[in-house]
PDB file of C-alpha atoms in Angstrom:
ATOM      1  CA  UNK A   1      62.413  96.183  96.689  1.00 58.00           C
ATOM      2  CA  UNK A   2      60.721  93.340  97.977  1.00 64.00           C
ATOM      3  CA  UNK A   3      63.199  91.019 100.667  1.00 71.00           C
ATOM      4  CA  UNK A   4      61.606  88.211  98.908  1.00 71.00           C
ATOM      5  CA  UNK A   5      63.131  88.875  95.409  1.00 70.00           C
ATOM      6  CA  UNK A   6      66.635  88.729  96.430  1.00 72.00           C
ATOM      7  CA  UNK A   7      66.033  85.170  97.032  1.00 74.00           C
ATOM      8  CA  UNK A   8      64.163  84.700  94.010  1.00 70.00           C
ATOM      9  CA  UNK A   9      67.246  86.941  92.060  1.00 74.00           C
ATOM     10  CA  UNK A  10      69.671  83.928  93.418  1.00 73.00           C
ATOM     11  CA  UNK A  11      68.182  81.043  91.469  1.00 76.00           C
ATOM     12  CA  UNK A  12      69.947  80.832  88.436  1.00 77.00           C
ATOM     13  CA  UNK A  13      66.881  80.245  85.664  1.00 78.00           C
ATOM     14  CA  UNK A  14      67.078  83.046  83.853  1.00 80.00           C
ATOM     15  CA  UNK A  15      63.487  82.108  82.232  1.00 81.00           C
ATOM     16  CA  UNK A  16      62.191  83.261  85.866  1.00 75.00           C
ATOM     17  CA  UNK A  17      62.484  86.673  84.915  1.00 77.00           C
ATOM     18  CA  UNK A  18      60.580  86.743  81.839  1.00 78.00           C
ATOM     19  CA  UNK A  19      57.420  88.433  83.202  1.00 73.00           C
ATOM     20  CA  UNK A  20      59.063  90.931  85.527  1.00 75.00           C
ATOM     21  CA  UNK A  21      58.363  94.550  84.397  1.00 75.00           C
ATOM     22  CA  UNK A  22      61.154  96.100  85.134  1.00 77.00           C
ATOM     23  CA  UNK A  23      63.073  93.945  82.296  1.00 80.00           C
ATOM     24  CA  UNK A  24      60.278  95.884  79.935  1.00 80.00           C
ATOM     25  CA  UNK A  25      61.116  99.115  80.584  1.00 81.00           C
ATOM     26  CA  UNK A  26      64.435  98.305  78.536  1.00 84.00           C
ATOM     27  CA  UNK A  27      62.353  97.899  75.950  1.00 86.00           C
ATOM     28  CA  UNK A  28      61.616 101.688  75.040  1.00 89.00           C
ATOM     29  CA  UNK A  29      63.417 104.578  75.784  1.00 93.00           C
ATOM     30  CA  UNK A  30      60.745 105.878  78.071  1.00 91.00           C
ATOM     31  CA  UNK A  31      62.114 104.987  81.497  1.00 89.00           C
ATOM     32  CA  UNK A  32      65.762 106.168  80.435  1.00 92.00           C
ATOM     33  CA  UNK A  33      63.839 109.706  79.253  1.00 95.00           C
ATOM     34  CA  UNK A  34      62.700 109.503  82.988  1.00 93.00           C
ATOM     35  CA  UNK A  35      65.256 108.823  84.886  1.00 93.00           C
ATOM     36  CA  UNK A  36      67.313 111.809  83.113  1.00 96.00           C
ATOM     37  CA  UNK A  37      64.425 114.292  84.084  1.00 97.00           C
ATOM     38  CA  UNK A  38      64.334 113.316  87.615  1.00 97.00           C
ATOM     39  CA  UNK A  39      68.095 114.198  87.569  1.00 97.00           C
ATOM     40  CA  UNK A  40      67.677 117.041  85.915  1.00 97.00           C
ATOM     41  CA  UNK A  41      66.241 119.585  88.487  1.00 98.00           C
ATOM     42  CA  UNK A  42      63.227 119.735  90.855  1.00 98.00           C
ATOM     43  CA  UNK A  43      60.037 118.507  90.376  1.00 98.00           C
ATOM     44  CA  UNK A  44      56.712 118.210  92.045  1.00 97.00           C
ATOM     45  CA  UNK A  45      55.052 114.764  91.481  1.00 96.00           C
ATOM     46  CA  UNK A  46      51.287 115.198  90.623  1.00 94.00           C
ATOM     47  CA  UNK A  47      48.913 112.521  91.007  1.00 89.00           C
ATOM     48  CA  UNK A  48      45.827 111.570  88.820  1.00 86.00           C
ATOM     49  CA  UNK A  49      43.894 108.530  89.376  1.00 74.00           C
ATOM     50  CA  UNK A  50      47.351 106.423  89.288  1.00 69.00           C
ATOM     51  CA  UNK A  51      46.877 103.270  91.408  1.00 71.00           C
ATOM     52  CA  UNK A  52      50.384 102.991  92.569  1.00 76.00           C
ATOM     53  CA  UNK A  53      50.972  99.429  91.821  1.00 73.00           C
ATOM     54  CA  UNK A  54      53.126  97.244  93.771  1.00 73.00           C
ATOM     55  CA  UNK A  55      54.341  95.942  90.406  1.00 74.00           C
ATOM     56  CA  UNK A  56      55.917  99.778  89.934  1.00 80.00           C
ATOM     57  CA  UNK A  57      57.408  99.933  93.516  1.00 85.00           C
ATOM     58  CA  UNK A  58      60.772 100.375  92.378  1.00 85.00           C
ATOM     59  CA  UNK A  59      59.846 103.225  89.477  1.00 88.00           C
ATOM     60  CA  UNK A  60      57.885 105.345  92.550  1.00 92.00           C
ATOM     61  CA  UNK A  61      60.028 104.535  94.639  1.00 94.00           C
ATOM     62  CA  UNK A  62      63.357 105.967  92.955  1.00 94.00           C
ATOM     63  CA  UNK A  63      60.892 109.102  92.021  1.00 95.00           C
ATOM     64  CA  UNK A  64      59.222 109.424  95.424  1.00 96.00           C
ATOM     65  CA  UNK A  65      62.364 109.135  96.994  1.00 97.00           C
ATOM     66  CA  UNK A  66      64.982 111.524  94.704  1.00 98.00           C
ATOM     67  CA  UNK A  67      66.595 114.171  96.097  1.00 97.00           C
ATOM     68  CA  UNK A  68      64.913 116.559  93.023  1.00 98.00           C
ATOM     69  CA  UNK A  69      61.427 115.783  94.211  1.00 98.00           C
ATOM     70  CA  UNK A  70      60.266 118.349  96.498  1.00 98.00           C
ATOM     71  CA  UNK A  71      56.760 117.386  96.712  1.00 98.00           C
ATOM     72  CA  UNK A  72      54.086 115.029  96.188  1.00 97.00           C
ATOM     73  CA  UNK A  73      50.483 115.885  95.473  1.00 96.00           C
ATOM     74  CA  UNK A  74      47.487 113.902  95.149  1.00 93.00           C
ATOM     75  CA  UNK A  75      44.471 114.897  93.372  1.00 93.00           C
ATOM     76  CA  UNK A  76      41.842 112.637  94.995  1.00 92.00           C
ATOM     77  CA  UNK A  77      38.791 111.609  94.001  1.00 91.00           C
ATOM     78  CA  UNK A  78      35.287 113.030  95.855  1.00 88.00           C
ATOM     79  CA  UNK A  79      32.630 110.421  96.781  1.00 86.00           C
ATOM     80  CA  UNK A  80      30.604 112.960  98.000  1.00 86.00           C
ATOM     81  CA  UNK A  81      31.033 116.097 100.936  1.00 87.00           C
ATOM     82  CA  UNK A  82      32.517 114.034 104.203  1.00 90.00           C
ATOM     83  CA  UNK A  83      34.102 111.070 101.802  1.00 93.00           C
ATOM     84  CA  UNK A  84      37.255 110.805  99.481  1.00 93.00           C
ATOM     85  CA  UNK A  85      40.082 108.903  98.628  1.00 91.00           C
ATOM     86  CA  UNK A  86      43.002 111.005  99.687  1.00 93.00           C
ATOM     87  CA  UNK A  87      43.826 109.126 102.600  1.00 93.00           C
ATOM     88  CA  UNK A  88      43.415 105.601 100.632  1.00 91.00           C
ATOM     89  CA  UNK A  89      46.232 107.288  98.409  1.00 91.00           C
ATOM     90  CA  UNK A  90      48.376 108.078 101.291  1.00 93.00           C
ATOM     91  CA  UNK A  91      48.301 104.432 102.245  1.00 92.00           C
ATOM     92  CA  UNK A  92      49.120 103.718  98.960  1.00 91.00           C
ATOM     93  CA  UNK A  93      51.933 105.774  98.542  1.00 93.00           C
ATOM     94  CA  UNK A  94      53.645 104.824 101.805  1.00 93.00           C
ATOM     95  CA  UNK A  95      53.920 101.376 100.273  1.00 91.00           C
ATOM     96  CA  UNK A  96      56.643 102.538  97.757  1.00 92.00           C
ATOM     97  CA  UNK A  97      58.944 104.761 100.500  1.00 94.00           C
ATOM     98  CA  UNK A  98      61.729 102.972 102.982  1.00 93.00           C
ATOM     99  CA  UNK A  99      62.705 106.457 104.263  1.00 96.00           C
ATOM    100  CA  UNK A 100      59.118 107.443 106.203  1.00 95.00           C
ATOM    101  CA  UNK A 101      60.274 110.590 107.767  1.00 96.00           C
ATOM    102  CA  UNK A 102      61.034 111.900 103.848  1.00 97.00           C
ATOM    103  CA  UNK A 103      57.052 110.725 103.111  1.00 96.00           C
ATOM    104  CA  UNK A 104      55.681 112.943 105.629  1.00 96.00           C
ATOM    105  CA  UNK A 105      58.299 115.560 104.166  1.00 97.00           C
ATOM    106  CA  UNK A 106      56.835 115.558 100.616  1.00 97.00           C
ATOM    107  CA  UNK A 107      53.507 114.471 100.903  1.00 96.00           C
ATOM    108  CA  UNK A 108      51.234 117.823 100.277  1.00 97.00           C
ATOM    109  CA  UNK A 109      48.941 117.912 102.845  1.00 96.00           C
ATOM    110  CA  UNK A 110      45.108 117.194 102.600  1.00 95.00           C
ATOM    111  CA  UNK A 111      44.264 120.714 102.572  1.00 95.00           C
ATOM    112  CA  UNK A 112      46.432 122.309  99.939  1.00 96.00           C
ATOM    113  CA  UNK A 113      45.357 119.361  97.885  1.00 94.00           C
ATOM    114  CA  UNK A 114      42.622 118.841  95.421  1.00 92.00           C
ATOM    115  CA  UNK A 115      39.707 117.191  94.193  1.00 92.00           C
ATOM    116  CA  UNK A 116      40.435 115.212  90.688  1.00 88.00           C
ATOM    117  CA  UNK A 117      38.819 117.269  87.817  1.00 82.00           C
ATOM    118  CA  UNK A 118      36.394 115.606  86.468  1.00 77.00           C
ATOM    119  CA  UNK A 119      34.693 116.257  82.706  1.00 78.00           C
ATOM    120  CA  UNK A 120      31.406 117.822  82.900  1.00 78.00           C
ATOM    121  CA  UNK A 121      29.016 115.837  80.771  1.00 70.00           C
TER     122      UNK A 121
END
């Protein structure tokens, strides 16, 4: 998604594209399983710890942004009673949308959201 790979798409060195991740996901039938469950019906995306990677802008981005995803909720991590992470994750996740009016449509808001479980020990 990046306006600087469709330069980088133009040279013709095919050996360029040996460490871009997307050409991976061929490699298994994993991101073919998920692309035929995100056209399969509607979904709510739930988020645990993920650190929404620039290298999987693309991936989120075609999730995040699919007509079958009617929501997106975070599970954020608690630093203690007046800090967390949620709005980090926000940041994050704004990254990976080019539509920003469907973001605020889908995000779940901060206070129907919840705190990542954590194992008691």
């Amino acid at each position: 998604m990046d306006k600087r790979f469709l330069e980088f798409e133009d040279v013709n060195n095919n050996s360029l594209f040996r460490h871009i991740k997307s050409f991976e996901y061929f490699k298994s039938k994993n991101y073919y399983d998920l692309t035929r469950f995100v056209d399969s019906g509607d979904f709510q995306v739930q988020i645990f710890g993920h650190s929404y990677g620039l290298s999987d802008r693309t991936m989120l981005n075609q999730i995040f942004e699919h007509e079958n995803c009617i929501s997106i909720k975070v599970f954020y991590h608690k630093e203690n009673e007046k800090q967390n992470d949620y709005t980090d994750k926000t940041y994050e996740i704004y990254r990976h949308f080019k539509d920003k009016a469907l973001l605020r449509k889908k995000m779940v808001p901060f206070q129907l959201s919840k705190t990542m479980p954590q194992p008691i020990s």
